[in-house]
PDB file of C-alpha atoms in Angstrom:
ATOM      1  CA  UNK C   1     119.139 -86.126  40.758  1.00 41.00           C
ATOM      2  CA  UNK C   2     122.110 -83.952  39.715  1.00 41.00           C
ATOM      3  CA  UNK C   3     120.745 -83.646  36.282  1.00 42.00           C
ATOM      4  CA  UNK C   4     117.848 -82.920  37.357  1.00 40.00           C
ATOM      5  CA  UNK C   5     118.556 -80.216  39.893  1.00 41.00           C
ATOM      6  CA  UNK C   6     120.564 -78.473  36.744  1.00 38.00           C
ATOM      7  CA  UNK C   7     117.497 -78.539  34.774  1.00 40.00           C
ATOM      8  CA  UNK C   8     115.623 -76.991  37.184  1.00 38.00           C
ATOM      9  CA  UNK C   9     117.668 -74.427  37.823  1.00 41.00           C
ATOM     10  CA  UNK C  10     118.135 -73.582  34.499  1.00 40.00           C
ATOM     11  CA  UNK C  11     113.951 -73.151  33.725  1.00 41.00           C
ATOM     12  CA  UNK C  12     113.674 -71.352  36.651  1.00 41.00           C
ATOM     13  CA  UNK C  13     116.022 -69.021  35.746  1.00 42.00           C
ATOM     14  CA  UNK C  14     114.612 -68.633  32.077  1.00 40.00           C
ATOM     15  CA  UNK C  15     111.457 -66.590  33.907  1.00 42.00           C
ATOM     16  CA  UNK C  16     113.462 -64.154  35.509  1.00 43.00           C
ATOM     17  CA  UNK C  17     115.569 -63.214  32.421  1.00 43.00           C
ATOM     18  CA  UNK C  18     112.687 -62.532  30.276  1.00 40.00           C
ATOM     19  CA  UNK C  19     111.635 -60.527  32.974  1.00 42.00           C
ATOM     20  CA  UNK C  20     114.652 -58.373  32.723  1.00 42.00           C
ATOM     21  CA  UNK C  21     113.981 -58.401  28.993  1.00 41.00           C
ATOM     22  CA  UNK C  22     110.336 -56.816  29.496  1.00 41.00           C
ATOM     23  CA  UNK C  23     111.398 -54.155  32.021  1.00 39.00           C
ATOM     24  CA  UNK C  24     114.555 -53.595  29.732  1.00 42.00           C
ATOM     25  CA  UNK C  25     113.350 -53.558  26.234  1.00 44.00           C
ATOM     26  CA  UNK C  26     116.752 -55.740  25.796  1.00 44.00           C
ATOM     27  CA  UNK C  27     119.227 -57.383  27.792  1.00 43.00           C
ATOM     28  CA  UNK C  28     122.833 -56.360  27.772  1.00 43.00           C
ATOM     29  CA  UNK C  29     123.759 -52.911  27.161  1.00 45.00           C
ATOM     30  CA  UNK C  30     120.091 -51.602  27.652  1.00 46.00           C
ATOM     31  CA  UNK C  31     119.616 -53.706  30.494  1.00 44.00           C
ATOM     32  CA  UNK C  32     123.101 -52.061  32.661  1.00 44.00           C
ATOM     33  CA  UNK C  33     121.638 -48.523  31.576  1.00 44.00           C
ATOM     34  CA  UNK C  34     118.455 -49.153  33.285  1.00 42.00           C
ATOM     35  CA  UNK C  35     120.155 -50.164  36.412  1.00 44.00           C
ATOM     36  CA  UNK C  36     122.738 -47.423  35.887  1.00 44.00           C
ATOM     37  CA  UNK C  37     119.566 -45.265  35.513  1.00 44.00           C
ATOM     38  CA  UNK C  38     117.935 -46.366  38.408  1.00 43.00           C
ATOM     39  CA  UNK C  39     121.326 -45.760  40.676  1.00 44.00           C
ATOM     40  CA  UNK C  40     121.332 -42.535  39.558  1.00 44.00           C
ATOM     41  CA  UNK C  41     118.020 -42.011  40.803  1.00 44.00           C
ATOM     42  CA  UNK C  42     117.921 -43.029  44.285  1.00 39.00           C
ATOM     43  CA  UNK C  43     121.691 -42.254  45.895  1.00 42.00           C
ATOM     44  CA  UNK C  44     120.809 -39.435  47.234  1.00 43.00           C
ATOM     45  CA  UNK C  45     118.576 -41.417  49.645  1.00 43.00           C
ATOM     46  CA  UNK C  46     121.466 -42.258  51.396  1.00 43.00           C
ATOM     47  CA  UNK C  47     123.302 -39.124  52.216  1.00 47.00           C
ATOM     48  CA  UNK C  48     119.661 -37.441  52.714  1.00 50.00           C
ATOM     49  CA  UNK C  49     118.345 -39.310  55.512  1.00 50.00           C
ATOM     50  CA  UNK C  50     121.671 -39.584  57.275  1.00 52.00           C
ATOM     51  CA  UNK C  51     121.248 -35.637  57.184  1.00 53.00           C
ATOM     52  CA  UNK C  52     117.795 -35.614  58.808  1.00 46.00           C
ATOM     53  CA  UNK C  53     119.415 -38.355  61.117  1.00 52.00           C
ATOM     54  CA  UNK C  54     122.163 -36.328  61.926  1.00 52.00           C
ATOM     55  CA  UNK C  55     119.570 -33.055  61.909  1.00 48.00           C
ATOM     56  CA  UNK C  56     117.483 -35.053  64.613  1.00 49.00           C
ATOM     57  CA  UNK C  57     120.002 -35.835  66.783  1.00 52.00           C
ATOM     58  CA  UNK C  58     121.434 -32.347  67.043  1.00 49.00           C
ATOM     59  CA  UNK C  59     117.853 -31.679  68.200  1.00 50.00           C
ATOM     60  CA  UNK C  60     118.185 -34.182  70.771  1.00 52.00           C
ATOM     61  CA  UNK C  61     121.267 -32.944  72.337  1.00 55.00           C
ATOM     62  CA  UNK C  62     120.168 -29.170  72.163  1.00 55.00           C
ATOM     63  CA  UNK C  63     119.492 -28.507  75.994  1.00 65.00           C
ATOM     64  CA  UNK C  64     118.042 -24.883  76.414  1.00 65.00           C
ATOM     65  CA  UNK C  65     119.821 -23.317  79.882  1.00 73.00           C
ATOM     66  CA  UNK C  66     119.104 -20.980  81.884  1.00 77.00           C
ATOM     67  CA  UNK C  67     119.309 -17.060  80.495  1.00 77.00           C
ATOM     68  CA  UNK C  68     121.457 -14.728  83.004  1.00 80.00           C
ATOM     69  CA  UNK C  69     120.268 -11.644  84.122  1.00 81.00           C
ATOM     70  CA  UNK C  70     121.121  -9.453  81.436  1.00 85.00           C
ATOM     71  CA  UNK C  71     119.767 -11.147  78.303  1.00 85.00           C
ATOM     72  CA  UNK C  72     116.327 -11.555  80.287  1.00 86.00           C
ATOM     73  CA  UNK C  73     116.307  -7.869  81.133  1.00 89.00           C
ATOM     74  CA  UNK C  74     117.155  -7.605  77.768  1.00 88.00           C
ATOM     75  CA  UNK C  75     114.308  -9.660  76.616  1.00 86.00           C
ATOM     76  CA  UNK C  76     111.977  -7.955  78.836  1.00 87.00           C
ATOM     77  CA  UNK C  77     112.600  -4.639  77.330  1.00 89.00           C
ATOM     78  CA  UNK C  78     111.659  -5.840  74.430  1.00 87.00           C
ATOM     79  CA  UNK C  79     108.826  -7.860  75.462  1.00 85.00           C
ATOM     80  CA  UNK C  80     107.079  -4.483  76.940  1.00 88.00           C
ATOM     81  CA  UNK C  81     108.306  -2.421  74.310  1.00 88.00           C
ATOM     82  CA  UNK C  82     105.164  -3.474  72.382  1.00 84.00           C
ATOM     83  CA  UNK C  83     103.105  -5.670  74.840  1.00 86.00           C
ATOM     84  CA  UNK C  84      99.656  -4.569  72.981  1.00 86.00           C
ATOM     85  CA  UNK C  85     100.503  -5.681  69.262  1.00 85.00           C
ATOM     86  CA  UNK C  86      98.722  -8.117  67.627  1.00 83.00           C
ATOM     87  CA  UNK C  87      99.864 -10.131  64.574  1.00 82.00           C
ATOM     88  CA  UNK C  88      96.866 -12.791  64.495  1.00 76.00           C
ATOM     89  CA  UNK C  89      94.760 -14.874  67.090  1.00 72.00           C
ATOM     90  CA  UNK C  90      97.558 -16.494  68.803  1.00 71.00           C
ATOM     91  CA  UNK C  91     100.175 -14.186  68.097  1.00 76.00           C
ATOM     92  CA  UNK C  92      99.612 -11.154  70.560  1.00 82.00           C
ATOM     93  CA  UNK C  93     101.333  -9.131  73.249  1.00 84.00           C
ATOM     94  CA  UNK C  94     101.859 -10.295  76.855  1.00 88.00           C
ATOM     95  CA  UNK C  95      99.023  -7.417  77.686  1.00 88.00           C
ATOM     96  CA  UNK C  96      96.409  -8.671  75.533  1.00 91.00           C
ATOM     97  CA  UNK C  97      96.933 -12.694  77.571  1.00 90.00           C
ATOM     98  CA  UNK C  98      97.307 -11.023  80.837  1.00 91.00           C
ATOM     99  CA  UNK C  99      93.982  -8.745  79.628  1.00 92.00           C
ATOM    100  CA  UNK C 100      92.720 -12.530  78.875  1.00 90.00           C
ATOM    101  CA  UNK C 101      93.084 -14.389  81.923  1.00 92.00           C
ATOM    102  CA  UNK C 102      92.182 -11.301  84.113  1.00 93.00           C
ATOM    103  CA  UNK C 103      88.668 -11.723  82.536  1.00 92.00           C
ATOM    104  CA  UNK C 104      88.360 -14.962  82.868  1.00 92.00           C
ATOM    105  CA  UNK C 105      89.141 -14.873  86.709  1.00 93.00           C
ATOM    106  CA  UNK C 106      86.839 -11.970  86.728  1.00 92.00           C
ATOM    107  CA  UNK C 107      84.182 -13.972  85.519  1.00 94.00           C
ATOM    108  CA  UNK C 108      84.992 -17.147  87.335  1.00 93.00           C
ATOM    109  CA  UNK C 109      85.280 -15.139  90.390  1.00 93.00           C
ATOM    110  CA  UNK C 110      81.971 -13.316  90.150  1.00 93.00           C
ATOM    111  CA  UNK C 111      79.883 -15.938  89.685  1.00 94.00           C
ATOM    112  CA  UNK C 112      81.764 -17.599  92.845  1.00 94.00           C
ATOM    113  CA  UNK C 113      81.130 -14.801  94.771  1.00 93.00           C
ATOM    114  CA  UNK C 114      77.112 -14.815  93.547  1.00 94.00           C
ATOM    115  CA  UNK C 115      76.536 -17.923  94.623  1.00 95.00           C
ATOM    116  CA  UNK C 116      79.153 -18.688  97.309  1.00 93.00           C
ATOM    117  CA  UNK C 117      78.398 -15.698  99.898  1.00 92.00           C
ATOM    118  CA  UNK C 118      74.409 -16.440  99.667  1.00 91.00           C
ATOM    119  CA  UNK C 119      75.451 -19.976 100.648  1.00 93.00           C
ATOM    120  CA  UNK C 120      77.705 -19.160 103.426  1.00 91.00           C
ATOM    121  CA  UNK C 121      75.016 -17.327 104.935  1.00 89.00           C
ATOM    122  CA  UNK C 122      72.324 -19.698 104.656  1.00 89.00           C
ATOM    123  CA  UNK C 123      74.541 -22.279 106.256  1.00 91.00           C
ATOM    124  CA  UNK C 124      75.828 -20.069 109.164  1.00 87.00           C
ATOM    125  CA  UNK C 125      72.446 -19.241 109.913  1.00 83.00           C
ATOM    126  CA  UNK C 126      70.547 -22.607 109.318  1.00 86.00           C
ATOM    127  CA  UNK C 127      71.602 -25.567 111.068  1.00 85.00           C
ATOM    128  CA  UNK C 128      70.218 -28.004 109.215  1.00 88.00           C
ATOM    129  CA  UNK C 129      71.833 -26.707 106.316  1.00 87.00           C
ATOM    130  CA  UNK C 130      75.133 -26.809 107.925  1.00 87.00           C
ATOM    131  CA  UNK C 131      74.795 -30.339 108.210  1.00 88.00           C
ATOM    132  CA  UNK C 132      73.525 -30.909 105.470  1.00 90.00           C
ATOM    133  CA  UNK C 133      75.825 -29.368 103.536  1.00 89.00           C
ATOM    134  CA  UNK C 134      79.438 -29.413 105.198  1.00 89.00           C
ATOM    135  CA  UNK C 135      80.268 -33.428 104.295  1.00 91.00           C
ATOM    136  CA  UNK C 136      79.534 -32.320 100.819  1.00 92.00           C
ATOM    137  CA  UNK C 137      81.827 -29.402 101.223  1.00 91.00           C
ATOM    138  CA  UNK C 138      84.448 -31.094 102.915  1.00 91.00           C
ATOM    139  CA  UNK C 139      84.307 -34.079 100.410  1.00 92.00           C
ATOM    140  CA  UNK C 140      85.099 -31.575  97.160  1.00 91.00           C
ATOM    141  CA  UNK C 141      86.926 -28.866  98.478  1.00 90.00           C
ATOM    142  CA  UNK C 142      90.233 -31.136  98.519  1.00 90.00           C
ATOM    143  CA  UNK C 143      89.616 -31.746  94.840  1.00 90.00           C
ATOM    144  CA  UNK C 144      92.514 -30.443  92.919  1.00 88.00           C
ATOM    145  CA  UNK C 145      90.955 -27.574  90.511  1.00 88.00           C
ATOM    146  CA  UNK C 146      92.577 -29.331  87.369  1.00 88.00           C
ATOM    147  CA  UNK C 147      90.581 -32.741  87.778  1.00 91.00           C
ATOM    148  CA  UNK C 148      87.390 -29.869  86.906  1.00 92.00           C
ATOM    149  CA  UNK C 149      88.649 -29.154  83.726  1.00 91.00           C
ATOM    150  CA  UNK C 150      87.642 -32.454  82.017  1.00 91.00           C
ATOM    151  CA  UNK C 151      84.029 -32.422  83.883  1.00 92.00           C
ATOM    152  CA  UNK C 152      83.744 -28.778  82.052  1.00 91.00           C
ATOM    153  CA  UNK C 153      85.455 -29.377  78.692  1.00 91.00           C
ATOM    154  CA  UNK C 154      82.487 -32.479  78.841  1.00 92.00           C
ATOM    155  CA  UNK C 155      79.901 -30.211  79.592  1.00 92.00           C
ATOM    156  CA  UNK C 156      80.347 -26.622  77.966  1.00 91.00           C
ATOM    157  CA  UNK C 157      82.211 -28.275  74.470  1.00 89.00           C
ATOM    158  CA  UNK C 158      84.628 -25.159  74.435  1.00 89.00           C
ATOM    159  CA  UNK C 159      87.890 -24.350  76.236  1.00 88.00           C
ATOM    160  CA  UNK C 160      87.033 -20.790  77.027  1.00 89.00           C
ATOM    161  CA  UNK C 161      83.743 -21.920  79.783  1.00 91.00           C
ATOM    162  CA  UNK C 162      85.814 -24.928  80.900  1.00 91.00           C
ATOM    163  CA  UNK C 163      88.790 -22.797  82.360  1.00 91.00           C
ATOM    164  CA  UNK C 164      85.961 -20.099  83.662  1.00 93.00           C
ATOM    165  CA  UNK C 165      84.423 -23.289  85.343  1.00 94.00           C
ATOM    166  CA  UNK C 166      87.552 -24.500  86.828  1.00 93.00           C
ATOM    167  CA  UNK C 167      88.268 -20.804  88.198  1.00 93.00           C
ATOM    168  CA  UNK C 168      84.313 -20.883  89.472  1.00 95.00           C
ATOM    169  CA  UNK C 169      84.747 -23.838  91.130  1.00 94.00           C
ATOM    170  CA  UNK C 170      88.093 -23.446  93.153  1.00 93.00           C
ATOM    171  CA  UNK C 171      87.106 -19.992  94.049  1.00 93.00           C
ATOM    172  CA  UNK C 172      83.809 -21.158  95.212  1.00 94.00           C
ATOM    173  CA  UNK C 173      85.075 -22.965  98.418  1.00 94.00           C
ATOM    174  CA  UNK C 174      86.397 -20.202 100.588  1.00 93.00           C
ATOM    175  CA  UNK C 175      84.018 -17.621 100.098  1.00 93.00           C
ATOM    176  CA  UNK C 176      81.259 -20.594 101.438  1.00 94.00           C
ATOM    177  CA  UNK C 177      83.754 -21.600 104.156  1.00 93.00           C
ATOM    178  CA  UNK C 178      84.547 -17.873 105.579  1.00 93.00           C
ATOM    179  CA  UNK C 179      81.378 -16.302 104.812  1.00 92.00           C
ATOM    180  CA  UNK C 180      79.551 -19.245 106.936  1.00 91.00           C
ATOM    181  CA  UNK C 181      82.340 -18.848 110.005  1.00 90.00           C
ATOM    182  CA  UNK C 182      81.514 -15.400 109.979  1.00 88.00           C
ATOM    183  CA  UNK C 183      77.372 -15.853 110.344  1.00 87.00           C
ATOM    184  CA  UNK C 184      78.394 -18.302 112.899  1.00 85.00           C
ATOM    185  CA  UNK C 185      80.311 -15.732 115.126  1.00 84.00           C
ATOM    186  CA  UNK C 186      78.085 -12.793 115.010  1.00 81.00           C
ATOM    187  CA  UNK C 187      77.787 -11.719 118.811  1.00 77.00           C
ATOM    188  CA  UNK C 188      74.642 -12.991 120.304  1.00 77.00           C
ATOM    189  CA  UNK C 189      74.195  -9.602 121.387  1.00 79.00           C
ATOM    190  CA  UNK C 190      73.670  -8.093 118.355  1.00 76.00           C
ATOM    191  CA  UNK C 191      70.540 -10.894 117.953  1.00 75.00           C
ATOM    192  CA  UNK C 192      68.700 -10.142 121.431  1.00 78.00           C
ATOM    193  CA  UNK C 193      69.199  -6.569 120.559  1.00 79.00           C
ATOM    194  CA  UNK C 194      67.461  -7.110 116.708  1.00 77.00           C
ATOM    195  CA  UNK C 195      64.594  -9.369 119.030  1.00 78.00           C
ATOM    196  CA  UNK C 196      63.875  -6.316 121.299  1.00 80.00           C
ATOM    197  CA  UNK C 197      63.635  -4.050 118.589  1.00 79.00           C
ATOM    198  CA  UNK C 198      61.533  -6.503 116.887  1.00 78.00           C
ATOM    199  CA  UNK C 199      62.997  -6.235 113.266  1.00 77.00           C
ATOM    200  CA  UNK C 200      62.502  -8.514 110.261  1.00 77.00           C
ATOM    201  CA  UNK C 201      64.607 -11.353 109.284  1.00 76.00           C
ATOM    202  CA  UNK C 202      65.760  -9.106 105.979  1.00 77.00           C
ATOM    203  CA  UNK C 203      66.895  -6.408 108.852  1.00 76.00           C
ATOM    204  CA  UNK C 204      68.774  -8.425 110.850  1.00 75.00           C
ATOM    205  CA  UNK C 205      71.003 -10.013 107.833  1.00 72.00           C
ATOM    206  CA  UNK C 206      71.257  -6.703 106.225  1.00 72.00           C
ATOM    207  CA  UNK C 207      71.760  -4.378 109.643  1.00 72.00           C
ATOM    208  CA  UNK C 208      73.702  -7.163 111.685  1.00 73.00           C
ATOM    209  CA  UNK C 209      75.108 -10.023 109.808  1.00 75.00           C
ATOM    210  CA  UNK C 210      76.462  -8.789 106.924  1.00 78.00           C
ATOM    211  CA  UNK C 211      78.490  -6.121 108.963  1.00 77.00           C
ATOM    212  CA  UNK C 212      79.445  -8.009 111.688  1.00 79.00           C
ATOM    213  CA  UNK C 213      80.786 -10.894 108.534  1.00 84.00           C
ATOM    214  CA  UNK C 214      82.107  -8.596 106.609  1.00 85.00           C
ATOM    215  CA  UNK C 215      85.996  -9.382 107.635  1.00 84.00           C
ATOM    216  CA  UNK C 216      84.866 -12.836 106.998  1.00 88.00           C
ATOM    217  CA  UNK C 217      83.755 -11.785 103.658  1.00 89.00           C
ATOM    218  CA  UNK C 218      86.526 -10.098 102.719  1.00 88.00           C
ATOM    219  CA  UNK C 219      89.104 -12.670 103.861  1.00 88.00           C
ATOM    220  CA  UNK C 220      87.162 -15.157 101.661  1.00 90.00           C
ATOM    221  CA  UNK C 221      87.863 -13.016  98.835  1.00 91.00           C
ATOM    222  CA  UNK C 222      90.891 -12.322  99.372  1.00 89.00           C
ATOM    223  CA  UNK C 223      91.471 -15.823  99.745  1.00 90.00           C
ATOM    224  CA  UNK C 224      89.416 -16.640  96.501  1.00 92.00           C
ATOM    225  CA  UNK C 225      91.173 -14.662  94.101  1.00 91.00           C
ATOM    226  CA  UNK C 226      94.538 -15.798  94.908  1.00 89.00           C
ATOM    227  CA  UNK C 227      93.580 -19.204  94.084  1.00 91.00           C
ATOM    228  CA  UNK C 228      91.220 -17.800  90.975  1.00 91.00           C
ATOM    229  CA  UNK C 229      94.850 -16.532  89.528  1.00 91.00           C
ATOM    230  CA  UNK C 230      96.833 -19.265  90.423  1.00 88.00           C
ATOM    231  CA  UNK C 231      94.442 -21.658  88.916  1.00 90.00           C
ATOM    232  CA  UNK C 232      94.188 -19.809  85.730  1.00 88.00           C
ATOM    233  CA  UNK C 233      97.779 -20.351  84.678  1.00 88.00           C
ATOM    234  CA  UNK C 234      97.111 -24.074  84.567  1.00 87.00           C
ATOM    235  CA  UNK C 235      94.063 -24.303  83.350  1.00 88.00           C
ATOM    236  CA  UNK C 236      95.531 -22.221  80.057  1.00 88.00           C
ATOM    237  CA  UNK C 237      98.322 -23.942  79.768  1.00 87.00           C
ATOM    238  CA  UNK C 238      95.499 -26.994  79.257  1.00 85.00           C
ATOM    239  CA  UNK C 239      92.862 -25.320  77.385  1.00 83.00           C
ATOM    240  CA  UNK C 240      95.344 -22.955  74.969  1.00 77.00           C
ATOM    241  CA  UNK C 241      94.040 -20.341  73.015  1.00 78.00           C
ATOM    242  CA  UNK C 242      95.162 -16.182  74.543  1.00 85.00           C
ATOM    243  CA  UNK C 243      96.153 -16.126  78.210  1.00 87.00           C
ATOM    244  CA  UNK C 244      99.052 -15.491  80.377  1.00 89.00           C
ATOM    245  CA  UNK C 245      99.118 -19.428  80.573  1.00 87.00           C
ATOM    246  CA  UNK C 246      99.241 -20.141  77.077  1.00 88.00           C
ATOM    247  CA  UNK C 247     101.735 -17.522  76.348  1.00 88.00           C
ATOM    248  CA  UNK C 248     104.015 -19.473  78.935  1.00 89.00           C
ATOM    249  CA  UNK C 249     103.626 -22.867  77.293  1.00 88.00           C
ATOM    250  CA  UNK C 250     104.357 -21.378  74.404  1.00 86.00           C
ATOM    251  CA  UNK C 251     106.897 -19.691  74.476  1.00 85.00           C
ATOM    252  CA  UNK C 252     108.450 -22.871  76.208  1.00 86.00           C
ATOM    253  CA  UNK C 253     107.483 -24.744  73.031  1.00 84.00           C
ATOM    254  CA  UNK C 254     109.843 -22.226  71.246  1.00 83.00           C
ATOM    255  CA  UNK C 255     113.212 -22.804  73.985  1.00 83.00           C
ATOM    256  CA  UNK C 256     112.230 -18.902  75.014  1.00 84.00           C
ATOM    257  CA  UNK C 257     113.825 -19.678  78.573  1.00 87.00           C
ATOM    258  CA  UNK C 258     113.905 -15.732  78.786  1.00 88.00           C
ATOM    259  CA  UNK C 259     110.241 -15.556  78.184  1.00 88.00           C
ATOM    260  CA  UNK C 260     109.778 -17.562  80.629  1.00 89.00           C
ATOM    261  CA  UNK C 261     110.934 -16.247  83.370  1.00 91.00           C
ATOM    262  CA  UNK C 262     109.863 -12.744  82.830  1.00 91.00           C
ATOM    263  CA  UNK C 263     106.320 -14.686  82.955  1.00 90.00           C
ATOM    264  CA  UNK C 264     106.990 -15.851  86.372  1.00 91.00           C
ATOM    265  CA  UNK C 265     107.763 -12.373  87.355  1.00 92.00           C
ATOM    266  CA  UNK C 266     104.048 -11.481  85.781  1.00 91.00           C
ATOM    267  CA  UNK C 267     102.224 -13.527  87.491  1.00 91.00           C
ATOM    268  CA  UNK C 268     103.760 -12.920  90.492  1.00 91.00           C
ATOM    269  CA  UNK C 269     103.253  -9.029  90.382  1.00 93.00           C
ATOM    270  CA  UNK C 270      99.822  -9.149  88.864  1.00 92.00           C
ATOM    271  CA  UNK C 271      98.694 -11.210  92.416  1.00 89.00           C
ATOM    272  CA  UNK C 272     100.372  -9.011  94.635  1.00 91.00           C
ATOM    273  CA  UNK C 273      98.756  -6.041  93.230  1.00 92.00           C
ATOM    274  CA  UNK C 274      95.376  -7.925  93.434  1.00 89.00           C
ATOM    275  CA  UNK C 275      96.068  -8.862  96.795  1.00 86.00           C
ATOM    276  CA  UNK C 276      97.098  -5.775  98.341  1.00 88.00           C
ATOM    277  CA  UNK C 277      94.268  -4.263  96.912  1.00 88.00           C
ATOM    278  CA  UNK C 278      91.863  -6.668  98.359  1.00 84.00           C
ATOM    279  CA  UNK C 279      93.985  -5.340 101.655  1.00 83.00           C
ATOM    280  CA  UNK C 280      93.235  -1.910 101.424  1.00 84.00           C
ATOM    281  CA  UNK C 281      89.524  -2.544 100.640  1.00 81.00           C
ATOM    282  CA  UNK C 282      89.569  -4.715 104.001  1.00 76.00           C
ATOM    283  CA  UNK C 283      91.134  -2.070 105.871  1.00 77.00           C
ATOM    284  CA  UNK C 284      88.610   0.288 105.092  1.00 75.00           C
ATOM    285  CA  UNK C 285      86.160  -2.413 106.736  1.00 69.00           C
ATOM    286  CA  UNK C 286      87.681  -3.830 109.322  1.00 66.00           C
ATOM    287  CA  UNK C 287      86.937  -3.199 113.284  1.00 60.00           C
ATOM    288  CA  UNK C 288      87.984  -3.998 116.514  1.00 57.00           C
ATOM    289  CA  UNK C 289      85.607  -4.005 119.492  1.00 49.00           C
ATOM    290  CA  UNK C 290      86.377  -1.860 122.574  1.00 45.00           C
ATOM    291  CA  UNK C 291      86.658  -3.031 126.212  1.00 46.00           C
TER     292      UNK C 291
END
C-alpha cells in the first residue's frame, strides 16, 4: 500500500509540472521569473484596497454638525449674491427653485380652488349632496398628501403633474369644507328676503351666498395654500428635478448643513408673506353685523 501510495503521488504530480512547463516555456530559472513577474504585477492590490478601505471608513466617521451663526450668514450672503444663475438643469439659483415650486402650488392651487369652491356650494346648498358626499370627504381628507404621490406618478408618468396632483389634492379639502360651512350659515333672512323679491336661483348665489361666504371662502384659502406650500417641499424632495425641495435634499446630499438651514428660513418667509397677504385680502372682505 505504501508503494503504492508513492507511486501515485509521484504520477499525479508529473501533470502539474508539465503544467508549469507550458505556462513557463521552462522550468527553473524561467519558471521563478514568471512568478517573480506575476508578484510584481499584483502587490499593489494590497496597499490599494486597504486605501479605499481606509478612504471608506473616514467617510463613515465624517459626521457633518451643525454651522454657527456666522458661517451660515456667511453662506447666505453668498447664496443671494447670485440666486438667479444658472449653470445647467439642476444646477440653478435658490430663486429659480423657489420660482419652481411657487408655480407648481399656483397650479395645484388653482385647479383646487376651480373645482373645490363649486363643490362647497353645491353641498351647502343641497342636502342630498351633503350626504352624499361628506363620508367620502371625511374618509380622504385624513389621507396624508404623500400617499398621493404614487397614485399620480401611476397615472400622469412624469414627476412634474404628480407633485401638482399631490398639491391639488391636499388643497382641495378645505376650500370644500369652509366654502360648504359658509352656504350652510347664510342668514335665513337673506333667503325670505331673495323669495319676496322673487329672484332667480343664479341671483340669490351670486347677490347672497357668495357674499355672505365669502369669509368662509377666504379662510379656506388661506387655509389651502398653507398646506399647498408645505406639501410642496415633500413632494420635491420625492419627485426631484428644480424646486425649493429638491434644492434642500440636495444640498443635504452634499453635507451643505449651511444650506440647509438658510432653506428653512425660505420656506418659512415665503409662507408668511403668502399668508399675510391672504390676510389683507380678507380684511378688505370681511364684516361684522350690527345690533
Amino acid at each position: 500500500m505504501k508503494s503504492l501510495s508513492i507511486r501515485f503521488t509521484a504520477e499525479s504530480s508529473l501533470p502539474r509540472q508539465a503544467a508549469e512547463t507550458r505556462c513557463c516555456g521552462q522550468t527553473g530559472g524561467q519558471h521563478e521569473a514568471y512568478h517573480h513577474e506575476m508578484d510584481h504585477d499584483f502587490p499593489a492590490a494590497a496597499p490599494g484596497s486597504a486605501d479605499v478601505r481606509r478612504h471608506l471608513g473616514d467617510r463613515r466617521q465624517f459626521k457633518p454638525e451643525p454651522p454657527g451663526p456666522g458661517k451660515t450668514w456667511v453662506s447666505a450672503v453668498q447664496l443671494f449674491s447670485d440666486p438667479f444663475y444658472q449653470k445647467g438643469p439642476n444646477d440653478q439659483g435658490i430663486g429659480w427653485n423657489i420660482l419652481a415650486s411657487l408655480k407648481r402650488v399656483g397650479i395645484g392651487f388653482g385647479m383646487a380652488a376651480v373645482i373645490g369652491i363649486p363643490v362647497g356650494f353645491l353641498i351647502g346648498r343641497v342636502a342630498f349632496l351633503n350626504g352624499m358626499l361628506s363620508p367620502i370627504i371625511s374618509l380622504l381628507r385624513p389621507v396624508s398628501p404623500l400617499a398621493w404621490l404614487p397614485i399620480g406618478l401611476l397615472v400622469f408618468k412624469a414627476a412634474n403633474p404628480a407633485a401638482i396632483w399631490v398639491i391639488f389634492i391636499s388643497a382641495i379639502w378645505p376650500l370644500i369644507i369652509n366654502t360648504a360651512v359658509g352656504v350652510s350659515r347664510v342668514p335665513q333672512d337673506y333667503l325670505n328676503v331673495a323669495k319676496v323679491l322673487d329672484l332667480s336661483p343664479w341671483k340669490v348665489r351670486s347677490r347672497f351666498c357668495c357674499q355672505a361666504t365669502l369669509p368662509y371662502i377666504l379662510t379656506g384659502i388661506r387655509l389651502s395654500i398653507g398646506v399647498a406650500w408645505l406639501v410642496i417641499v415633500a413632494a420635491e424632495m420625492l419627485t426631484g428635478g428644480v424646486g425649493i425641495g429638491f434644492w434642500v435634499w440636495d444640498e443635504w446630499n452634499n453635507l451643505n448643513v449651511e444650506h440647509i438651514i438658510i432653506a428653512i428660513f425660505v420656506v418659512g418667509i415665503v409662507g408668511l408673506l403668502l399668508e399675510q397677504m391672504l390676510v389683507f385680502i380678507a380684511k378688505k372682505f370681511s364684516y361684522e353685523y350690527v345690533s
